[in-house]
PDB file of C-alpha atoms in Angstrom:
ATOM      1  CA  MET A  24      60.137-112.930  94.952  1.00 52.00           C
ATOM      2  CA  LYS A  25      63.586-114.232  94.101  1.00 55.00           C
ATOM      3  CA  ALA A  26      62.184-115.935  91.011  1.00 53.00           C
ATOM      4  CA  LEU A  27      60.577-112.642  89.922  1.00 49.00           C
ATOM      5  CA  ASP A  28      63.832-110.739  90.436  1.00 52.00           C
ATOM      6  CA  ALA A  29      65.714-113.405  88.483  1.00 51.00           C
ATOM      7  CA  SER A  30      63.150-113.194  85.675  1.00 57.00           C
ATOM      8  CA  ARG A  31      63.511-109.415  85.502  1.00 56.00           C
ATOM      9  CA  GLY A  32      67.290-109.724  85.515  1.00 54.00           C
ATOM     10  CA  ASN A  33      67.184-112.264  82.689  1.00 59.00           C
ATOM     11  CA  ALA A  34      64.825-110.048  80.670  1.00 60.00           C
ATOM     12  CA  ALA A  35      67.125-107.045  81.116  1.00 64.00           C
ATOM     13  CA  LEU A  36      70.148-109.132  80.143  1.00 60.00           C
ATOM     14  CA  LEU A  37      68.372-110.472  77.062  1.00 64.00           C
ATOM     15  CA  ARG A  38      67.368-106.929  76.111  1.00 69.00           C
ATOM     16  CA  ARG A  39      70.988-105.765  76.333  1.00 72.00           C
ATOM     17  CA  TYR A  40      72.187-108.758  74.303  1.00 71.00           C
ATOM     18  CA  LEU A  41      69.644-108.251  71.534  1.00 73.00           C
ATOM     19  CA  SER A  42      69.969-104.471  71.391  1.00 73.00           C
ATOM     20  CA  GLY A  43      73.751-104.859  71.165  1.00 77.00           C
ATOM     21  CA  ALA A  44      73.379-107.538  68.499  1.00 78.00           C
ATOM     22  CA  ALA A  45      71.034-105.259  66.523  1.00 78.00           C
ATOM     23  CA  LEU A  46      73.515-102.378  66.766  1.00 79.00           C
ATOM     24  CA  HIS A  47      76.371-104.571  65.552  1.00 84.00           C
ATOM     25  CA  ALA A  48      74.177-106.008  62.790  1.00 84.00           C
ATOM     26  CA  VAL A  49      73.527-102.461  61.556  1.00 83.00           C
ATOM     27  CA  ALA A  50      77.277-101.742  61.685  1.00 86.00           C
ATOM     28  CA  ALA A  51      77.950-104.923  59.699  1.00 88.00           C
ATOM     29  CA  TRP A  52      75.315-103.979  57.124  1.00 87.00           C
ATOM     30  CA  GLY A  53      76.836-100.508  56.798  1.00 88.00           C
ATOM     31  CA  GLY A  54      80.354-101.917  56.448  1.00 90.00           C
ATOM     32  CA  LEU A  55      79.235-104.432  53.836  1.00 90.00           C
ATOM     33  CA  SER A  56      77.370-101.722  51.914  1.00 88.00           C
ATOM     34  CA  LEU A  57      80.428 -99.448  51.864  1.00 90.00           C
ATOM     35  CA  SER A  58      82.638-102.365  50.849  1.00 91.00           C
ATOM     36  CA  TYR A  59      80.213-103.287  48.071  1.00 91.00           C
ATOM     37  CA  CYS A  60      80.120 -99.694  46.801  1.00 90.00           C
ATOM     38  CA  ALA A  61      83.927 -99.554  46.762  1.00 91.00           C
ATOM     39  CA  TYR A  62      84.126-102.856  44.861  1.00 91.00           C
ATOM     40  CA  LYS A  63      81.425-101.741  42.407  1.00 90.00           C
ATOM     41  CA  ALA A  64      83.286 -98.485  41.734  1.00 90.00           C
ATOM     42  CA  TYR A  65      86.495-100.458  41.138  1.00 88.00           C
ATOM     43  CA  VAL A  66      84.825-102.855  38.676  1.00 88.00           C
ATOM     44  CA  ARG A  67      83.140 -99.995  36.837  1.00 88.00           C
ATOM     45  CA  ALA A  68      86.445 -98.152  36.568  1.00 88.00           C
ATOM     46  CA  LEU A  69      88.001-101.240  34.955  1.00 87.00           C
ATOM     47  CA  THR A  70      85.167-102.431  32.723  1.00 86.00           C
ATOM     48  CA  GLY A  71      82.794 -99.470  32.471  1.00 85.00           C
ATOM     49  CA  THR A  72      79.872-101.565  33.765  1.00 86.00           C
ATOM     50  CA  PHE A  73      78.746-103.633  36.743  1.00 85.00           C
ATOM     51  CA  PRO A  74      76.561-106.664  35.909  1.00 83.00           C
ATOM     52  CA  LEU A  75      73.220-106.693  37.717  1.00 78.00           C
ATOM     53  CA  GLY A  76      73.566-110.441  38.260  1.00 80.00           C
ATOM     54  CA  LEU A  77      76.799-109.852  40.167  1.00 81.00           C
ATOM     55  CA  LYS A  78      75.050-107.231  42.292  1.00 82.00           C
ATOM     56  CA  TRP A  79      72.312-109.675  43.293  1.00 81.00           C
ATOM     57  CA  GLU A  80      74.878-112.428  43.898  1.00 80.00           C
ATOM     58  CA  ILE A  81      76.865-110.264  46.321  1.00 84.00           C
ATOM     59  CA  LYS A  82      73.944-108.633  48.125  1.00 81.00           C
ATOM     60  CA  SER A  83      72.130-111.939  48.597  1.00 78.00           C
ATOM     61  CA  ALA A  84      75.123-113.009  50.702  1.00 79.00           C
ATOM     62  CA  PHE A  85      74.842-110.001  53.040  1.00 83.00           C
ATOM     63  CA  PRO A  86      72.427-111.605  55.578  1.00 81.00           C
ATOM     64  CA  SER A  87      74.864-114.448  56.286  1.00 81.00           C
ATOM     65  CA  ALA A  88      77.742-112.072  56.997  1.00 85.00           C
ATOM     66  CA  ILE A  89      75.528-109.805  59.110  1.00 84.00           C
ATOM     67  CA  MET A  90      74.330-112.739  61.221  1.00 85.00           C
ATOM     68  CA  ILE A  91      77.907-113.965  61.665  1.00 86.00           C
ATOM     69  CA  PHE A  92      79.111-110.625  63.017  1.00 89.00           C
ATOM     70  CA  ALA A  93      76.083-110.268  65.317  1.00 86.00           C
ATOM     71  CA  ALA A  94      76.673-113.823  66.592  1.00 87.00           C
ATOM     72  CA  VAL A  95      80.346-113.034  67.247  1.00 88.00           C
ATOM     73  CA  TYR A  96      79.249-110.055  69.351  1.00 87.00           C
ATOM     74  CA  VAL A  97      76.758-112.163  71.358  1.00 84.00           C
ATOM     75  CA  ILE A  98      79.361-114.876  71.999  1.00 85.00           C
ATOM     76  CA  ARG A  99      81.894-112.292  73.151  1.00 83.00           C
ATOM     77  CA  ARG A 100      79.290-110.697  75.447  1.00 80.00           C
ATOM     78  CA  ALA A 101      78.336-114.085  76.908  1.00 77.00           C
ATOM     79  CA  LEU A 102      81.933-115.119  77.588  1.00 78.00           C
ATOM     80  CA  PHE A 103      83.356-111.825  78.851  1.00 72.00           C
ATOM     81  CA  SER A 104      81.599-109.243  81.002  1.00 66.00           C
ATOM     82  CA  GLY A 105      82.270-105.539  80.855  1.00 63.00           C
ATOM     83  CA  ALA A 106      82.563-103.054  78.029  1.00 64.00           C
ATOM     84  CA  ALA A 107      84.458-104.164  74.957  1.00 65.00           C
ATOM     85  CA  LYS A 108      87.909-102.669  74.485  1.00 72.00           C
ATOM     86  CA  THR A 109      89.756-101.961  71.254  1.00 74.00           C
ATOM     87  CA  SER A 110      91.576-105.288  71.551  1.00 80.00           C
ATOM     88  CA  ASP A 111      88.223-107.072  71.959  1.00 81.00           C
ATOM     89  CA  TYR A 112      86.934-105.553  68.731  1.00 83.00           C
ATOM     90  CA  ALA A 113      90.142-106.496  66.946  1.00 86.00           C
ATOM     91  CA  LEU A 114      89.558-110.113  68.023  1.00 88.00           C
ATOM     92  CA  MET A 115      85.875-109.904  67.043  1.00 89.00           C
ATOM     93  CA  LEU A 116      86.758-108.668  63.555  1.00 90.00           C
ATOM     94  CA  ALA A 117      89.414-111.384  63.225  1.00 91.00           C
ATOM     95  CA  ALA A 118      86.843-114.013  64.249  1.00 90.00           C
ATOM     96  CA  TYR A 119      84.344-112.514  61.787  1.00 91.00           C
ATOM     97  CA  LEU A 120      86.854-112.770  58.936  1.00 90.00           C
ATOM     98  CA  CYS A 121      87.774-116.346  59.856  1.00 89.00           C
ATOM     99  CA  LEU A 122      84.124-117.385  59.991  1.00 87.00           C
ATOM    100  CA  VAL A 123      83.027-115.712  56.759  1.00 86.00           C
ATOM    101  CA  ASN A 124      85.972-117.260  54.935  1.00 85.00           C
ATOM    102  CA  THR A 125      85.205-120.757  56.239  1.00 83.00           C
ATOM    103  CA  LEU A 126      81.409-120.802  56.510  1.00 73.00           C
ATOM    104  CA  ALA A 127      80.724-118.847  53.307  1.00 67.00           C
ATOM    105  CA  LEU A 128      82.792-120.937  50.907  1.00 68.00           C
ATOM    106  CA  SER A 129      79.681-121.616  48.828  1.00 73.00           C
ATOM    107  CA  TYR A 130      79.561-117.943  47.837  1.00 76.00           C
ATOM    108  CA  SER A 131      81.415-116.486  44.891  1.00 80.00           C
ATOM    109  CA  LYS A 132      84.914-115.058  45.177  1.00 83.00           C
ATOM    110  CA  GLU A 133      83.447-111.602  44.549  1.00 84.00           C
ATOM    111  CA  ALA A 134      81.171-111.940  47.601  1.00 83.00           C
ATOM    112  CA  LEU A 135      84.074-113.189  49.732  1.00 86.00           C
ATOM    113  CA  LEU A 136      86.158-110.231  48.575  1.00 89.00           C
ATOM    114  CA  VAL A 137      83.413-107.820  49.665  1.00 90.00           C
ATOM    115  CA  PHE A 138      83.167-109.669  53.005  1.00 89.00           C
ATOM    116  CA  ASN A 139      86.898-109.269  53.633  1.00 91.00           C
ATOM    117  CA  LEU A 140      86.935-105.624  52.574  1.00 91.00           C
ATOM    118  CA  SER A 141      84.056-104.880  54.951  1.00 92.00           C
ATOM    119  CA  ALA A 142      86.145-105.374  58.122  1.00 91.00           C
ATOM    120  CA  PRO A 143      87.873-101.949  58.106  1.00 92.00           C
ATOM    121  CA  PHE A 144      84.574-100.251  57.231  1.00 92.00           C
ATOM    122  CA  ILE A 145      82.830-102.007  60.146  1.00 90.00           C
ATOM    123  CA  ALA A 146      85.632-100.894  62.473  1.00 90.00           C
ATOM    124  CA  MET A 147      85.266 -97.308  61.229  1.00 90.00           C
ATOM    125  CA  LEU A 148      81.482 -97.273  61.721  1.00 86.00           C
ATOM    126  CA  LEU A 149      81.702 -98.756  65.217  1.00 86.00           C
ATOM    127  CA  GLY A 150      84.304 -96.159  66.125  1.00 84.00           C
ATOM    128  CA  MET A 151      81.973 -93.389  64.939  1.00 81.00           C
ATOM    129  CA  LEU A 152      79.024 -94.852  66.879  1.00 75.00           C
ATOM    130  CA  PHE A 153      80.929 -95.067  70.143  1.00 75.00           C
ATOM    131  CA  PHE A 154      82.295 -91.563  69.637  1.00 75.00           C
ATOM    132  CA  LEU A 155      78.753 -90.227  69.225  1.00 68.00           C
ATOM    133  CA  LYS A 156      77.622 -92.067  72.371  1.00 66.00           C
ATOM    134  CA  ARG A 157      80.268 -90.213  74.376  1.00 69.00           C
ATOM    135  CA  LEU A 158      79.880 -86.891  72.581  1.00 68.00           C
ATOM    136  CA  GLU A 159      77.251 -85.486  74.972  1.00 65.00           C
ATOM    137  CA  LYS A 160      79.482 -86.064  78.005  1.00 70.00           C
ATOM    138  CA  HIS A 161      82.448 -84.374  76.328  1.00 67.00           C
ATOM    139  CA  ILE A 162      80.361 -81.392  75.187  1.00 70.00           C
ATOM    140  CA  ILE A 163      78.977 -80.877  78.706  1.00 69.00           C
ATOM    141  CA  SER A 164      82.464 -81.193  80.181  1.00 73.00           C
ATOM    142  CA  LEU A 165      83.725 -78.561  77.743  1.00 70.00           C
ATOM    143  CA  ALA A 166      80.735 -76.322  78.519  1.00 70.00           C
ATOM    144  CA  ASP A 167      81.451 -76.618  82.261  1.00 71.00           C
ATOM    145  CA  ARG A 168      84.956 -75.406  81.604  1.00 70.00           C
ATOM    146  CA  TYR A 169      83.594 -72.227  80.012  1.00 70.00           C
ATOM    147  CA  GLY A 170      80.778 -71.697  82.514  1.00 70.00           C
ATOM    148  CA  ALA A 171      77.928 -72.859  80.261  1.00 67.00           C
ATOM    149  CA  GLY A 172      77.329 -76.289  81.776  1.00 64.00           C
ATOM    150  CA  ALA A 173      73.742 -75.596  82.908  1.00 71.00           C
ATOM    151  CA  GLU A 174      72.704 -74.439  79.436  1.00 68.00           C
ATOM    152  CA  ALA A 175      74.395 -77.428  77.801  1.00 64.00           C
ATOM    153  CA  ARG A 176      72.583 -79.832  80.138  1.00 69.00           C
ATOM    154  CA  ARG A 177      69.265 -78.143  79.408  1.00 70.00           C
ATOM    155  CA  LEU A 178      69.811 -78.467  75.653  1.00 66.00           C
ATOM    156  CA  ALA A 179      70.869 -82.109  76.052  1.00 64.00           C
ATOM    157  CA  SER A 180      67.713 -82.817  78.066  1.00 68.00           C
ATOM    158  CA  MET A 181      65.591 -81.137  75.385  1.00 66.00           C
ATOM    159  CA  ALA A 182      67.289 -83.228  72.687  1.00 62.00           C
ATOM    160  CA  ARG A 183      66.618 -86.457  74.594  1.00 60.00           C
ATOM    161  CA  GLY A 184      62.994 -85.395  75.029  1.00 62.00           C
ATOM    162  CA  LEU A 185      62.616 -84.737  71.301  1.00 54.00           C
ATOM    163  CA  VAL A 186      64.101 -88.138  70.504  1.00 51.00           C
ATOM    164  CA  ALA A 187      61.710 -89.836  72.937  1.00 54.00           C
ATOM    165  CA  GLU A 188      58.755 -87.960  71.412  1.00 54.00           C
ATOM    166  CA  ALA A 189      59.830 -88.944  67.899  1.00 49.00           C
ATOM    167  CA  VAL A 190      60.099 -92.582  68.957  1.00 48.00           C
ATOM    168  CA  SER A 191      56.597 -92.486  70.465  1.00 53.00           C
ATOM    169  CA  MET A 192      55.200 -91.155  67.168  1.00 48.00           C
ATOM    170  CA  VAL A 193      56.382 -94.107  65.060  1.00 46.00           C
ATOM    171  CA  ASN A 194      54.539 -97.051  66.615  1.00 48.00           C
ATOM    172  CA  GLY A 195      53.608 -98.410  63.201  1.00 52.00           C
ATOM    173  CA  LEU A 196      56.935 -97.675  61.546  1.00 55.00           C
ATOM    174  CA  PRO A 197      58.391-101.242  61.418  1.00 58.00           C
ATOM    175  CA  SER A 198      55.355-102.654  59.575  1.00 59.00           C
ATOM    176  CA  GLY A 199      55.367 -99.655  57.254  1.00 64.00           C
ATOM    177  CA  LEU A 200      59.046-100.176  56.461  1.00 65.00           C
ATOM    178  CA  LEU A 201      58.474-103.860  55.696  1.00 66.00           C
ATOM    179  CA  ALA A 202      55.516-103.035  53.457  1.00 68.00           C
ATOM    180  CA  ALA A 203      57.503-100.343  51.653  1.00 71.00           C
ATOM    181  CA  GLY A 204      60.429-102.736  51.232  1.00 69.00           C
ATOM    182  CA  THR A 205      58.139-105.355  49.690  1.00 70.00           C
ATOM    183  CA  LEU A 206      56.744-102.777  47.258  1.00 73.00           C
ATOM    184  CA  PHE A 207      60.241-101.710  46.261  1.00 72.00           C
ATOM    185  CA  PHE A 208      61.221-105.350  45.637  1.00 67.00           C
ATOM    186  CA  MET A 209      58.176-105.719  43.380  1.00 69.00           C
ATOM    187  CA  LEU A 210      59.132-102.497  41.614  1.00 73.00           C
ATOM    188  CA  ALA A 211      62.678-103.792  41.114  1.00 70.00           C
ATOM    189  CA  ALA A 212      61.332-106.999  39.558  1.00 66.00           C
ATOM    190  CA  ILE A 213      59.072-105.019  37.210  1.00 72.00           C
ATOM    191  CA  LEU A 214      61.981-102.786  36.190  1.00 71.00           C
ATOM    192  CA  MET A 215      64.117-105.854  35.492  1.00 67.00           C
ATOM    193  CA  ILE A 216      61.398-107.226  33.216  1.00 68.00           C
ATOM    194  CA  ALA A 217      61.236-103.816  31.539  1.00 70.00           C
ATOM    195  CA  LYS A 218      65.028-103.991  31.007  1.00 70.00           C
ATOM    196  CA  GLN A 219      65.831-100.991  33.191  1.00 69.00           C
ATOM    197  CA  PRO A 220      68.731-102.438  35.228  1.00 67.00           C
ATOM    198  CA  ALA A 221      70.078 -99.145  36.566  1.00 67.00           C
ATOM    199  CA  THR A 222      66.730 -98.064  38.013  1.00 71.00           C
ATOM    200  CA  ALA A 223      66.064-101.611  39.240  1.00 70.00           C
ATOM    201  CA  GLU A 224      69.348-101.507  41.150  1.00 68.00           C
ATOM    202  CA  VAL A 225      68.298 -98.340  42.979  1.00 70.00           C
ATOM    203  CA  ALA A 226      64.890 -99.840  43.827  1.00 72.00           C
ATOM    204  CA  ALA A 227      66.478-103.071  45.082  1.00 71.00           C
ATOM    205  CA  SER A 228      68.924-101.193  47.295  1.00 70.00           C
ATOM    206  CA  ALA A 229      66.081 -99.149  48.786  1.00 73.00           C
ATOM    207  CA  ALA A 230      64.051-102.326  49.357  1.00 73.00           C
ATOM    208  CA  TYR A 231      66.924-104.045  51.135  1.00 68.00           C
ATOM    209  CA  PHE A 232      67.505-101.063  53.436  1.00 72.00           C
ATOM    210  CA  LEU A 233      63.796-100.640  54.267  1.00 70.00           C
ATOM    211  CA  MET A 234      63.226-104.309  55.059  1.00 67.00           C
ATOM    212  CA  LEU A 235      66.361-104.630  57.197  1.00 70.00           C
ATOM    213  CA  SER A 236      65.393-101.475  59.110  1.00 70.00           C
ATOM    214  CA  GLY A 237      61.887-102.815  59.658  1.00 68.00           C
ATOM    215  CA  VAL A 238      63.121-106.172  60.955  1.00 66.00           C
ATOM    216  CA  LEU A 239      65.576-104.546  63.370  1.00 66.00           C
ATOM    217  CA  LEU A 240      62.937-102.127  64.679  1.00 65.00           C
ATOM    218  CA  LYS A 241      60.458-104.968  65.186  1.00 63.00           C
ATOM    219  CA  LEU A 242      63.117-106.936  67.071  1.00 62.00           C
ATOM    220  CA  ALA A 243      63.986-103.996  69.325  1.00 60.00           C
ATOM    221  CA  ARG A 244      60.316-103.249  69.993  1.00 58.00           C
ATOM    222  CA  SER A 245      59.456-106.865  70.825  1.00 57.00           C
ATOM    223  CA  VAL A 246      62.352-107.056  73.283  1.00 53.00           C
ATOM    224  CA  LYS A 247      61.279-103.802  74.955  1.00 54.00           C
ATOM    225  CA  GLY A 248      57.665-104.968  75.139  1.00 53.00           C
ATOM    226  CA  GLY A 249      58.683-108.295  76.668  1.00 50.00           C
ATOM    227  CA  ALA A 250      60.721-106.545  79.333  1.00 47.00           C
ATOM    228  CA  GLN A 251      57.815-104.253  80.214  1.00 48.00           C
ATOM    229  CA  GLU A 252      55.451-107.229  80.550  1.00 44.00           C
ATOM    230  CA  GLY A 253      57.944-108.847  82.914  1.00 47.00           C
ATOM    231  CA  ASP A 254      57.850-105.704  85.070  1.00 45.00           C
TER     232      ASP A 254
END
């Protein structure tokens, strides 16, 4: 019995670790994407163009930076219990910058510049995510103040139900995203051969987003399924 309880506890802990790592990986991807877009706009403003080779060189380095930030989160979670504070995230971002600047020396200076510029964007996205997580509580508290708490709770319950229903309707979504991402990568290669770099860039960006989304959804689903089997 104790072994079963310990197994369930370990499965729940692993689920929290991996779901948190997936969330922070998404935040890192978003921060890197915003940083890349800012750098691309800067280069285009100076030169009037942005070489497709440079785009591939920078974006091919994204997975390393994403894994580094997710690993920093997991290490912090393993060493310190409790919810992360602002100071914890400041230390996590500092560790992320130190690691990407030491472990990613094989990448170009342009990729390292995008890595370093991504830190404030990651901080901004995480701040927005945590604000949204607490938004329901604040809305209900405000509704209680004006005598509409019951209606606000009913609407919040309906919204959670709709989200749960939407999740149940997308059982095959991860595989579909991966397949779509593969098709977009093939399309990008064909467009490159056809000397259509601008359109190829759009297709490659879509492919990268679809495949990353598919991988993260598969990871989250496998963790959830493993926990249910343990129950």
